[in-house]
Coordinates of C-alpha atoms and ligand atoms in Angstrom, one line a residue:
X1 CA 0.0 0.0 0.0
X2 CA 1.1 3.6 -0.5
X3 CA 3.8 5.0 1.8
X4 CA 4.4 8.6 2.9
X5 CA 7.6 10.2 4.2
X6 CA 8.6 13.9 4.7
X7 CA 11.4 15.9 6.2
X8 CA 12.0 19.5 7.4
X9 CA 15.3 20.5 9.0
X10 CA 18.8 21.6 8.3
X11 CA 20.0 18.6 6.3
X12 CA 19.6 17.6 2.7
X13 CA 16.2 15.9 2.6
X14 CA 16.9 13.8 -0.5
X15 CA 18.9 10.9 1.1
X16 CA 16.5 11.0 4.2
X17 CA 13.4 10.6 2.0
X18 CA 15.0 7.8 -0.1
X19 CA 16.0 6.0 3.1
X20 CA 12.4 6.4 4.4
X21 CA 10.9 5.2 1.1
X22 CA 13.2 2.1 1.2
X23 CA 11.9 1.3 4.6
X24 CA 8.3 1.5 3.3
X25 CA 9.0 -0.7 0.2
X26 CA 7.7 -3.8 2.0
X27 CA 4.2 -2.3 1.9
X28 CA 4.0 -2.9 -1.8
X29 CA 4.0 -0.2 -4.5
X30 CA 4.3 0.4 -8.2
X31 CA 5.7 3.9 -8.5
X32 CA 7.6 6.4 -6.4
X33 CA 8.4 10.1 -6.3
X34 CA 9.6 13.0 -4.2
X35 CA 8.9 16.7 -4.2
X36 CA 11.3 19.3 -2.7
X37 CA 11.4 23.0 -2.1
X38 CA 14.5 25.1 -1.5
X39 CA 15.3 28.8 -1.8
X40 CA 15.6 28.8 -5.6
X41 CA 13.6 25.9 -6.8
X42 CA 10.7 23.6 -6.3
X43 CA 10.8 20.3 -8.1
X44 CA 9.1 16.9 -8.4
X45 CA 11.0 13.8 -9.5
X46 CA 8.9 10.6 -10.2
X47 CA 9.3 7.2 -11.7
X48 CA 7.1 4.2 -12.6
X49 CA 9.2 1.6 -10.9
X50 CA 11.3 1.1 -7.8
X51 CA 12.8 3.4 -5.2
X52 CA 16.2 2.4 -6.7
X53 CA 15.2 3.8 -10.0
X54 CA 14.1 7.0 -8.3
X55 CA 17.5 7.1 -6.6
X56 CA 19.3 6.9 -10.0
X57 CA 17.2 9.8 -11.3
X58 CA 17.9 11.9 -8.3
X59 CA 21.6 11.2 -8.5
X60 CA 21.7 12.8 -11.9
X61 CA 19.7 15.8 -10.7
X62 CA 22.0 16.6 -7.8
X63 CA 19.3 18.3 -5.7
X64 CA 19.8 19.9 -2.3
X65 CA 16.8 21.0 -0.2
X66 CA 15.9 21.1 3.5
X67 CA 12.2 20.5 2.9
X68 CA 10.7 17.5 1.0
X69 CA 8.1 14.8 0.8
X70 CA 8.3 11.3 -0.8
X71 CA 5.8 8.7 -1.7
X72 CA 5.5 5.1 -2.9
X73 CA 2.2 4.6 -4.8
X74 CA 0.1 1.5 -5.1
X75 CA -2.4 2.1 -7.9
X76 CA -6.1 2.6 -7.1
X77 CA -7.3 5.3 -9.4
X78 CA -5.4 5.1 -12.7
X79 CA -2.7 2.7 -13.8
X80 CA 0.9 2.8 -12.5
X81 CA 2.6 5.6 -14.5
X82 CA 4.7 8.7 -14.0
X83 CA 1.7 11.0 -14.4
X84 CA -0.3 9.1 -11.7
X85 CA 2.7 8.8 -9.3
X86 CA 2.8 11.2 -6.4
X87 CA 3.6 14.0 -5.5
X88 CA 0.8 15.7 -7.4
X89 CA 0.8 19.5 -7.8
X90 CA -1.3 22.5 -8.5
X91 CA -1.3 24.1 -12.0
X92 CA 1.4 26.7 -10.9
X93 CA 3.6 23.8 -9.7
X94 CA 4.1 25.5 -6.4
X95 CA 2.2 23.1 -4.1
X96 CA 3.0 19.4 -3.8
X97 CA 0.9 16.8 -2.1
X98 CA 1.2 13.1 -1.4
X99 CA -1.8 11.0 -0.3
X100 CA -2.6 7.5 1.0
X101 CA -6.3 6.5 0.9
X102 CA -9.2 7.1 -1.5
X103 CA -11.2 10.3 -2.1
X104 CA -14.7 8.8 -2.8
X105 CA -16.3 12.0 -4.0
X106 CA -13.4 12.9 -6.3
X107 CA -15.6 12.8 -9.5
X108 CA -18.0 15.5 -8.3
X109 CA -15.1 17.6 -6.9
X110 CA -13.2 17.2 -10.2
X111 CA -16.2 18.4 -12.2
X112 CA -16.4 21.6 -10.1
X113 CA -12.6 22.2 -10.4
X114 CA -12.7 21.6 -14.2
X115 CA -15.5 24.2 -14.4
X116 CA -13.2 26.7 -12.6
X117 CA -10.5 26.1 -15.2
X118 CA -8.2 23.7 -13.4
X119 CA -6.2 21.4 -15.7
X120 CA -5.7 17.7 -14.7
X121 CA -2.7 15.7 -15.9
X122 CA -3.4 12.4 -14.1
X123 CA -6.2 10.1 -13.5
X124 CA -5.8 10.1 -9.7
X125 CA -8.2 11.2 -7.0
X126 CA -5.2 12.9 -5.3
X127 CA -4.8 15.5 -8.0
X128 CA -8.3 16.7 -7.1
X129 CA -7.0 17.4 -3.6
X130 CA -4.0 19.4 -5.0
X131 CA -6.3 21.7 -7.0
X132 CA -8.9 21.9 -4.2
X133 CA -6.2 23.1 -1.8
X134 CA -5.0 25.5 -4.4
X135 CA -8.6 26.9 -4.8
X136 CA -8.7 27.6 -1.1
X137 CA -5.2 29.0 -1.0
X138 CA -6.4 31.7 -3.4
X139 CA -9.2 32.5 -1.0
X140 CA -7.4 32.1 2.4
X141 CA -3.7 32.7 1.5
X142 CA -2.7 30.3 4.2
X143 CA -1.7 26.7 3.6
X144 CA -3.0 25.2 6.8
X145 CA -6.4 26.8 6.4
X146 CA -6.6 25.9 2.7
X147 CA -5.9 22.2 3.6
X148 CA -8.5 22.3 6.3
X149 CA -11.2 23.8 4.1
X150 CA -10.4 21.4 1.3
X151 CA -10.6 18.4 3.6
X152 CA -14.0 19.5 4.9
X153 CA -15.3 18.9 1.4
X154 CA -13.7 15.5 1.0
X155 CA -15.5 12.1 1.5
X156 CA -13.2 9.1 1.9
X157 CA -10.0 8.3 3.5
X158 CA -6.6 10.1 3.6
X159 CA -3.2 10.4 5.1
X160 CA -1.6 13.5 3.4
X161 CA 1.5 15.6 3.5
X162 CA 1.5 18.9 1.7
X163 CA 4.3 21.5 1.0
X164 CA 4.0 24.9 -0.6
X165 CA 6.6 27.2 -2.1
X166 CA 5.3 30.3 -0.5
X167 CA 5.3 28.7 3.0
X168 CA 8.6 26.8 2.9
X169 CA 8.9 26.5 6.7
X170 CA 6.4 23.7 7.1
X171 CA 4.8 20.5 6.1
X172 CA 1.0 20.2 6.6
X173 CA -0.2 16.7 7.4
X174 CA -3.7 15.3 8.0
X175 CA -5.2 12.0 8.6
X176 CA -8.6 10.3 8.2
X177 CA -8.6 6.5 8.0
X178 CA -5.0 6.3 6.9
X179 CA -2.1 6.4 9.4
X180 CA 0.1 9.4 9.7
X181 CA 2.9 9.9 12.3
X182 CA 5.2 12.8 13.1
X183 CA 8.7 12.0 14.0
X184 CA 10.2 14.5 16.5
X185 CA 13.9 15.2 16.1
X186 CA 16.4 17.9 17.2
X187 CA 16.0 20.9 14.9
X188 CA 14.4 18.6 12.4
X189 CA 11.1 16.8 12.1
X190 CA 9.8 14.0 10.0
X191 CA 6.4 12.7 8.9
X192 CA 5.5 9.3 7.7
X193 CA 2.7 6.8 7.3
X194 CA 4.6 4.2 9.3
X195 CA 7.2 4.5 12.1
X196 CA 9.5 2.1 10.2
X197 CA 10.3 5.0 7.9
X198 CA 11.5 7.2 10.7
X199 CA 13.3 4.8 13.0
X200 CA 16.8 5.5 11.7
X201 CA 16.4 9.1 12.8
X202 CA 14.2 9.3 15.8
X203 CA 12.3 7.2 18.3
X204 CA 10.0 10.0 19.4
X205 CA 6.7 9.9 17.5
X206 CA 3.3 11.6 17.6
X207 CA 0.3 9.6 16.2
X208 CA -2.3 11.8 14.4
X209 CA -5.9 10.7 15.0
X210 CA -8.6 10.8 12.4
X211 CA -9.8 14.3 11.7
X212 CA -6.6 15.9 12.9
X213 CA -4.4 18.3 10.9
X214 CA -0.9 19.4 11.9
X215 CA 1.7 22.0 10.9
X216 CA 5.1 20.5 11.2
X217 CA 8.0 23.1 11.4
X218 CA 11.7 22.1 11.8
X219 CA 11.7 22.9 15.6
X220 CA 8.0 22.5 16.6
X221 CA 4.7 21.3 15.5
X222 CA 1.1 21.9 16.4
X223 CA -2.2 20.2 15.7
X224 CA -5.8 21.1 15.3
X225 CA -8.9 19.2 14.5
X226 CA -10.9 19.7 11.3
X227 CA -13.0 22.4 13.1
X228 CA -9.9 24.5 13.8
X229 CA -9.7 23.8 17.5
X230 CA -6.2 23.3 19.1
X231 CA -5.3 19.8 20.2
X232 CA -2.5 18.8 22.6
X233 CA -0.6 15.8 21.2
X234 CA 1.4 13.4 23.3
X235 CA 4.9 12.3 22.2
X236 CA 5.4 8.6 22.4
X237 CA 8.7 6.7 22.6
X238 CA 8.9 3.8 20.1
X239 CA 10.9 0.8 21.1
X240 CA 12.1 -0.5 17.7
X241 CA 15.7 -1.0 16.6
X242 CA 17.0 -0.7 13.0
X243 CA 18.1 -4.3 13.3
X244 CA 14.5 -5.4 13.9
X245 CA 13.4 -3.9 10.6
X246 CA 16.3 -5.2 8.4
X247 CA 16.8 -8.6 7.0
X248 CA 19.5 -9.7 9.4
X249 CA 21.4 -11.8 6.9
X250 CA 18.4 -13.7 5.4
X251 CA 17.7 -13.4 1.7
X252 CA 14.1 -12.4 2.4
X253 CA 12.1 -10.9 5.2
X254 CA 9.6 -13.8 4.9
X255 CA 12.3 -16.4 5.7
X256 CA 13.7 -14.2 8.5
X257 CA 10.3 -13.9 10.1
X258 CA 9.6 -17.7 9.7
X259 CA 12.9 -18.4 11.4
X260 CA 12.2 -15.9 14.2
X261 CA 9.2 -17.8 15.4
X262 CA 10.8 -19.5 18.4
X263 CA 11.5 -16.0 19.7
X264 CA 8.3 -14.3 18.6
X265 CA 6.2 -17.0 20.1
X266 CA 8.1 -16.8 23.3
X267 CA 7.7 -13.0 23.3
X268 CA 3.9 -13.3 22.9
X269 CA 3.6 -15.3 26.1
X270 CA 6.5 -13.8 28.1
X271 CA 5.4 -12.6 31.5
X272 CA 1.8 -13.6 30.8
X273 CA 1.6 -17.2 32.3
X274 CA 1.1 -17.8 36.0
X275 CA 1.9 -21.5 36.5
X276 CA 1.0 -21.7 40.2
X277 CA -2.5 -20.6 39.4
X278 CA -2.7 -22.3 36.1
X279 CA -3.9 -19.1 34.5
X280 CA -2.8 -16.3 32.1
X281 CA -2.4 -12.6 33.1
X282 CA -3.2 -10.1 30.4
X283 CA -2.6 -6.5 31.5
X284 CA -4.5 -5.2 28.5
X285 CA -7.7 -7.0 29.6
X286 CA -7.5 -6.1 33.3
X287 CA -10.9 -5.2 34.7
X288 CA -12.7 -6.7 31.7
X289 CA -12.1 -10.4 32.5
X290 CA -15.5 -11.0 34.1
X291 CA -17.4 -9.1 31.5
X292 CA -15.7 -11.1 28.7
X293 CA -16.2 -14.5 30.5
X294 CA -19.9 -13.7 31.0
X295 CA -20.5 -12.6 27.4
X296 CA -23.4 -14.3 25.7
X297 CA -21.3 -14.6 22.6
X298 CA -17.8 -13.7 21.2
X299 CA -17.6 -12.5 17.6
X300 CA -14.2 -12.4 15.9
X301 CA -13.8 -10.0 13.0
X302 CA -10.6 -10.0 10.8
X303 CA -9.3 -10.4 7.3
X304 CA -7.0 -12.8 5.5
X305 CA -4.5 -14.6 7.7
X306 CA -5.8 -12.9 10.8
X307 CA -9.2 -14.3 9.9
X308 CA -7.7 -17.8 9.8
X309 CA -6.3 -17.1 13.3
X310 CA -9.8 -16.2 14.3
X311 CA -11.1 -19.5 13.1
X312 CA -8.6 -21.4 15.3
X313 CA -9.6 -19.1 18.1
X314 CA -13.3 -20.2 17.6
X315 CA -12.3 -23.8 18.1
X316 CA -10.2 -23.0 21.2
X317 CA -12.7 -20.7 22.9
X318 CA -15.7 -23.0 22.4
X319 CA -13.8 -26.1 23.5
X320 CA -12.4 -24.6 26.7
X321 CA -14.4 -21.6 27.7
X322 CA -17.7 -22.8 26.4
X323 CA -18.7 -19.4 25.0
X324 CA -20.4 -19.4 21.6
X325 CA -18.1 -17.9 19.0
X326 CA -18.7 -16.6 15.5
X327 CA -15.9 -15.6 13.1
X328 CA -16.7 -12.9 10.5
X329 CA -14.9 -11.5 7.5
X330 CA -14.5 -7.8 8.6
X331 CA -15.4 -6.7 5.0
X332 CA -18.8 -8.5 5.3
X333 CA -19.4 -7.6 9.0
X334 CA -19.1 -3.9 8.4
X335 CA -21.7 -3.7 5.6
X336 CA -24.3 -6.2 6.6
X337 CA -26.6 -5.5 9.5
X338 CA -25.2 -7.9 12.1
X339 CA -27.2 -8.5 15.3
X340 CA -24.9 -7.2 18.0
X341 CA -25.9 -7.0 21.6
X342 CA -24.4 -5.1 24.4
X343 CA -23.5 -8.4 26.1
X344 CA -21.4 -9.5 23.1
X345 CA -17.6 -9.3 23.1
X346 CA -16.1 -8.6 19.7
X347 CA -12.4 -9.3 19.1
X348 CA -10.7 -7.6 16.2
X349 CA -7.5 -9.3 15.0
X350 CA -5.1 -7.4 12.9
X351 CA -1.3 -7.6 12.6
X352 CA -1.0 -4.1 11.2
X353 CA -3.9 -2.6 13.2
X354 CA -4.7 -0.5 10.2
X355 CA -6.7 -2.8 7.8
X356 CA -9.5 -0.6 6.5
X357 CA -12.2 -3.3 6.7
X358 CA -11.3 -4.4 10.2
X359 CA -11.0 -0.9 11.5
X360 CA -14.4 0.0 10.0
X361 CA -16.0 -3.1 11.5
X362 CA -14.6 -2.0 14.9
X363 CA -16.1 1.4 14.6
X364 CA -19.5 -0.1 13.6
X365 CA -19.5 -2.5 16.5
X366 CA -18.6 0.3 19.0
X367 CA -21.6 2.2 18.0
X368 CA -23.7 -0.8 19.0
X369 CA -22.3 -0.9 22.5
X370 CA -20.5 -4.2 22.4
X371 CA -17.2 -4.6 24.2
X372 CA -14.5 -4.3 21.6
X373 CA -11.1 -5.9 22.0
X374 CA -8.1 -5.6 19.7
X375 CA -5.4 -8.2 19.1
X376 CA -2.7 -6.3 17.2
X377 CA 0.9 -6.4 16.5
X378 CA 1.7 -2.8 15.6
X379 CA 1.8 -0.8 18.8
X380 CA -0.2 2.5 18.7
X381 CA -2.0 1.4 15.5
X382 CA -5.5 2.6 14.9
X383 CA -7.3 -0.6 16.0
X384 CA -5.1 -0.9 19.1
X385 CA -6.0 2.7 20.0
X386 CA -9.7 2.6 19.2
X387 CA -10.5 -0.7 20.9
X388 CA -11.9 -0.7 24.5
X389 CA -9.1 -3.0 25.6
X390 CA -6.8 -5.5 24.0
X391 CA -3.7 -7.6 23.8
X392 CA -0.6 -6.9 21.8
X393 CA 0.9 -10.0 20.2
X394 CA 4.5 -8.7 20.5
X395 CA 5.7 -10.5 17.4
X396 CA 8.1 -7.7 16.4
X397 CA 7.8 -5.9 13.1
X398 CA 6.5 -8.1 10.3
X399 CA 7.8 -6.7 7.0
X400 CA 7.3 -9.7 4.6
X401 CA 4.0 -9.2 2.9
X402 CA 3.0 -12.8 3.6
X403 CA 2.1 -13.0 7.3
X404 CA 3.9 -15.7 9.2
X405 CA 5.1 -14.9 12.7
X406 CA 2.1 -12.7 13.3
X407 CA -0.2 -15.7 12.7
X408 CA 1.6 -18.0 15.2
X409 CA 1.7 -15.1 17.7
X410 CA -2.0 -14.4 17.2
X411 CA -2.7 -18.0 18.0
X412 CA -0.6 -17.7 21.2
X413 CA -2.6 -14.7 22.3
X414 CA -5.9 -16.4 21.5
X415 CA -4.6 -19.4 23.6
X416 CA -3.8 -17.0 26.5
X417 CA -7.3 -15.5 26.3
X418 CA -8.8 -19.0 26.1
X419 CA -6.9 -20.0 29.2
X420 CA -7.9 -16.8 31.1
X421 CA -11.6 -17.4 30.3
X422 CA -11.6 -21.2 30.7
X423 CA -10.2 -20.9 34.2
X424 CA -13.2 -18.7 35.1
X425 CA -15.4 -21.4 33.8
X426 CA -14.9 -25.1 34.2
X427 CA -11.1 -25.6 33.6
X428 CA -9.4 -26.8 36.8
X429 CA -5.9 -25.9 38.1
X430 CA -4.2 -29.0 36.8
X431 CA -5.7 -28.6 33.4
X432 CA -4.7 -25.0 33.3
X433 CA -1.1 -26.0 34.3
X434 CA -1.0 -28.6 31.6
X435 CA -1.9 -26.0 29.0
X436 CA 0.8 -23.7 30.4
X437 CA 3.5 -26.4 30.2
X438 CA 2.5 -27.1 26.6
X439 CA 2.7 -23.4 25.8
X440 CA 6.1 -23.1 27.4
X441 CA 7.4 -26.0 25.3
X442 CA 6.3 -24.4 22.0
X443 CA 9.5 -22.4 21.2
X444 CA 11.8 -25.4 21.4
X445 CA 9.3 -27.5 19.4
X446 CA 9.3 -24.8 16.7
X447 CA 13.1 -24.9 16.6
X448 CA 12.9 -28.7 15.9
X449 CA 10.6 -27.9 12.9
X450 CA 12.9 -25.2 11.6
X451 CA 15.9 -27.5 11.6
X452 CA 14.1 -29.3 8.8
X453 CA 14.3 -26.3 6.5
X454 CA 16.7 -27.9 4.1
X455 CA 14.6 -31.1 3.9
X456 CA 11.4 -29.0 3.3
X457 CA 13.2 -27.1 0.6
X458 CA 14.0 -30.4 -1.2
X459 CA 10.4 -31.4 -1.0
X460 CA 9.3 -27.9 -2.3
X461 CA 11.6 -28.3 -5.3
X462 CA 9.7 -31.4 -6.3
X463 CA 6.4 -29.6 -6.2
X464 CA 7.4 -26.3 -7.7
X465 CA 6.1 -27.1 -11.2
X466 CA 2.6 -28.0 -10.0
X467 CA -0.2 -25.6 -11.1
X468 CA -2.8 -26.5 -8.4
X469 CA -2.8 -27.6 -4.8
X470 CA -5.4 -28.8 -2.4
X471 CA -4.8 -28.4 1.4
X472 CA -7.0 -30.6 3.6
X473 CA -7.4 -30.7 7.4
X474 CA -10.1 -31.3 10.0
X475 CA -11.0 -29.7 13.3
X476 CA -8.2 -27.4 14.4
X477 CA -6.5 -28.1 11.2
X478 CA -9.2 -26.9 8.8
X479 CA -8.1 -23.3 9.4
X480 CA -4.5 -24.4 9.0
X481 CA -5.3 -25.9 5.6
X482 CA -6.8 -22.5 4.6
X483 CA -3.7 -20.7 5.8
X484 CA -1.4 -23.1 4.0
X485 CA -3.3 -22.5 0.7
X486 CA -3.3 -18.8 1.2
X487 CA 0.5 -18.7 1.8
X488 CA 1.1 -20.7 -1.3
X489 CA -1.1 -18.7 -3.6
X490 CA -0.1 -15.3 -2.5
X491 CA 3.7 -15.7 -3.0
X492 CA 4.0 -18.4 -5.6
X493 CA 0.9 -17.5 -7.7
X494 CA -0.1 -21.2 -7.7
X495 CA -3.8 -21.9 -7.4
X496 CA -4.4 -23.5 -4.0
X497 CA -7.5 -24.2 -2.0
X498 CA -8.0 -25.2 1.5
X499 CA -11.0 -27.4 2.6
X500 CA -12.2 -29.3 5.6
X501 CA -11.0 -32.8 4.5
X502 CA -14.5 -34.4 4.8
X503 CA -15.9 -31.8 2.3
X504 CA -13.7 -33.3 -0.4
X505 CA -16.3 -35.9 -1.3
X506 CA -18.9 -33.2 -1.8
X507 CA -17.2 -31.9 -5.0
X508 CA -13.4 -31.2 -4.9
X509 CA -12.6 -35.0 -5.1
X510 CA -13.4 -34.6 -8.8
X511 CA -10.2 -32.7 -9.2
X512 CA -8.0 -35.5 -7.9
X513 CA -5.7 -37.3 -10.3
X514 CA -2.0 -38.0 -10.5
X515 CA -1.3 -34.3 -11.2
X516 CA -3.0 -32.9 -8.2
X517 CA -0.9 -32.6 -5.1
X518 CA -2.8 -32.7 -1.9
X519 CA -1.3 -31.5 1.4
X520 CA -2.9 -33.3 4.3
X521 CA -2.7 -32.1 7.9
X522 CA -2.7 -35.6 9.4
X523 CA -2.0 -34.8 13.0
X524 CA -2.6 -37.4 15.8
X525 CA -5.6 -35.5 17.3
X526 CA -9.2 -36.4 17.9
X527 CA -10.0 -36.6 14.2
X528 CA -6.8 -38.5 13.1
X529 CA -8.6 -41.7 12.1
X530 CA -11.1 -39.7 9.9
X531 CA -8.2 -38.0 8.2
X532 CA -6.6 -41.4 7.4
X533 CA -9.8 -42.4 5.6
X534 CA -9.6 -39.2 3.6
X535 CA -6.0 -40.0 2.7
X536 CA -7.1 -43.4 1.4
X537 CA -9.7 -41.7 -0.7
X538 CA -7.2 -39.5 -2.4
X539 CA -4.7 -42.4 -2.8
X540 CA -7.3 -44.5 -4.5
X541 CA -7.5 -41.7 -7.1
X542 CA -3.8 -41.6 -7.5
X543 CA -3.4 -38.1 -6.0
X544 CA 0.1 -37.0 -4.9
X545 CA 0.1 -36.6 -1.2
X546 CA 2.3 -34.6 1.1
X547 CA 1.4 -35.2 4.8
X548 CA 2.2 -33.1 7.9
X549 CA 2.3 -35.7 10.6
X550 CA 3.5 -36.0 14.2
X551 CA 7.1 -37.0 14.9
X552 CA 6.3 -40.4 16.3
X553 CA 3.8 -41.3 13.6
X554 CA 5.4 -43.9 11.2
X555 CA 2.0 -45.3 10.1
X556 CA 1.3 -42.8 7.4
X557 CA 4.7 -43.0 5.6
X558 CA 3.7 -45.9 3.4
X559 CA 0.4 -44.3 2.4
X560 CA 1.8 -41.0 1.1
X561 CA 4.5 -39.6 -1.2
X562 CA 6.2 -37.3 1.3
X563 CA 5.9 -36.6 5.0
X564 CA 7.1 -33.6 7.1
X565 CA 7.1 -34.3 10.9
X566 CA 6.2 -31.9 13.6
X567 CA 6.3 -32.4 17.4
X568 CA 3.1 -33.3 19.2
X569 CA 1.3 -30.9 21.6
X570 CA -2.3 -30.6 22.8
X571 CA -4.9 -30.2 20.0
X572 CA -5.5 -26.5 20.8
X573 CA -1.9 -25.5 20.3
X574 CA -1.0 -27.9 17.5
X575 CA -1.8 -25.4 14.7
X576 CA 1.0 -23.2 15.9
X577 CA 3.4 -26.1 15.0
X578 CA 1.7 -27.6 12.0
X579 CA 1.5 -24.3 10.1
X580 CA 5.3 -23.8 10.1
X581 CA 6.1 -26.4 7.4
X582 CA 3.4 -24.9 5.2
X583 CA 5.0 -21.5 5.5
X584 CA 8.4 -22.9 4.5
X585 CA 6.9 -25.0 1.7
X586 CA 5.2 -21.9 0.2
X587 CA 8.4 -19.9 0.7
X588 CA 10.7 -22.4 -1.0
X589 CA 8.3 -23.0 -3.9
X590 CA 8.2 -19.3 -4.6
X591 CA 11.9 -18.9 -4.4
X592 CA 12.4 -21.9 -6.7
X593 CA 10.1 -20.2 -9.2
X594 CA 12.4 -17.1 -9.0
X595 CA 9.7 -14.9 -7.5
X596 CA 10.1 -11.8 -5.3
X597 CA 8.8 -13.3 -2.1
X598 CA 8.8 -10.1 -0.1
X599 CA 6.8 -8.1 -2.6
X600 CA 4.4 -10.4 -4.3
X601 CA 2.5 -8.9 -7.3
X602 CA -0.7 -7.0 -6.6
X603 CA -0.3 -7.3 -2.8
X604 CA 0.4 -4.8 -0.1
X605 CA 1.4 -5.4 3.5
X606 CA -1.2 -3.2 5.0
X607 CA -4.5 -2.9 3.2
X608 CA -5.6 0.5 4.3
X609 CA -8.2 0.9 1.5
X610 CA -11.4 -1.0 0.9
Ligands
F6R1 C1 -1.6 -12.9 4.1 C2 -1.8 -11.6 4.7 C3 -3.1 -10.9 4.6 C4 -3.4 -10.2 6.0 C5 -4.7 -9.4 5.9 C6 -5.0 -8.7 7.2 O1 -0.3 -13.4 4.3 O2 -0.9 -11.0 5.2 O3 -4.1 -11.8 4.3 O4 -3.5 -11.2 7.0 O5 -4.5 -8.4 4.9 O6 -4.0 -7.9 7.6 P1 -3.9 -7.4 9.1 O7 -3.7 -8.6 10.0 O8 -2.8 -6.4 9.2 O9 -5.3 -6.8 9.5

């Protein structure tokens, strides 16, 4: 998704903007550009392509400026092209704007501006904003007020940064539905859509809220709301190191993040397990425990991989806490008219905490009076801030577009919540302690799986030419089958589907022949025998089978083509282990095909538009 970065200070902004844009590359983009203003010049340089291409262009230009903004664009209105890349400008070429989000009423605004004589050079909704601000500049002669007036006319979402030749001492930024942070430095300030872009320069950040506009000068900033009322903003300290957001010697972020899982899983539960009492302790839910445990119903709302985590959470919570659970796609939940009661608890799961559909579903649910909890990774993200209470997963920054360590950490946090609630219901001390012991053994068990990386690569090489895959599992492993299929399709572009194994005979079995690889989650749990029958059904039709089995299970070897073994744990936690070979399988197949694993086509890390 698009990325924003901006600088004002005493240094040359160009290398700072480029560095920031590189840090935002992981979000996915198709064009990039910067706009600068100095005493003699104001200039925009853009490219349809990568930040490295922009860097080459800038090298030839030899620009020096203390004020600038930079952007990576992910096409929404208009194809990827130099004209559609940001920054966009007014007709005088004195005002530059970069924008994340979508202006929904851009067509009607554009009509009015065309009538006024404004000339458009791009197909974007953002260019409408550039001219609209210009229109108000002519009336108000003040950049901040012009931006404020323009935004009052806008429907949709935005995170914007604007600079203007006649007011070269400031960047004006605003946010509605698309994140925007100010980085506070010494005699220099930064703006960005993501703290990752700033972390090389400062750890002090200010999060803008929806409806807020700020003027950022080199040595101070101040914020107002859209109604022109002053707002006091708090400065937060972010605890992220540059090392945490670089590849640390791995060829791809995705592999690095898969390999980090012993640590990220440990971090998700660190300090949260109380063995003596057989219970978990979650500071973010303090004071809400009774209310959650007594909910009539829990609804989980999320998208993509986080939605899959929610499905596993449903199985956990119903089995142990005995509370009815429903799992909803956030995109559906926000637009249909769901029946929500004040005695429902709604859990919003989101790695980024910025996913537009999940955030909108949270806002809808809040209006209906339900208790809203967030399970997020990004600290200070919108969902984390707007939820009534919540739990951070503490997986560390996830940069690879395909979510891996966030998924396993989401499952850890859902297990912690399950334990917390189940102990208030019928789970006894010994049972609670048993779960804790199993949770504590997860990091070392994950290490055992990761040691098979080379072996899994060898298997992946054998399957890399396949054009379709089926992933089958039952019970806790049905969502894992969905997640395995999603990982494969998003980074290797191979068509893959996940099914509950028993559903196969209701249609998908027609697809099985010697060319169809089937990945079975054949774990020794309560539905193991049933999965064995499903394996026989596929074998009888000559399907090629790769099975994920438990370490001590030698029974399946002779029935299937390949096996990958994972350590055994209790059913509820087993998905945390079984998903890891599927992450590695997808990764190695994509690498074998020569694909850019960290930036798969058409995908963005954080989907902040609908
Ligand atoms: C898949 C993936 C996406 C995200 C989805 C939700 O690997 O990353 O499916 O899970 O876009 O994102 P978050 O969790 O940030 O709300």
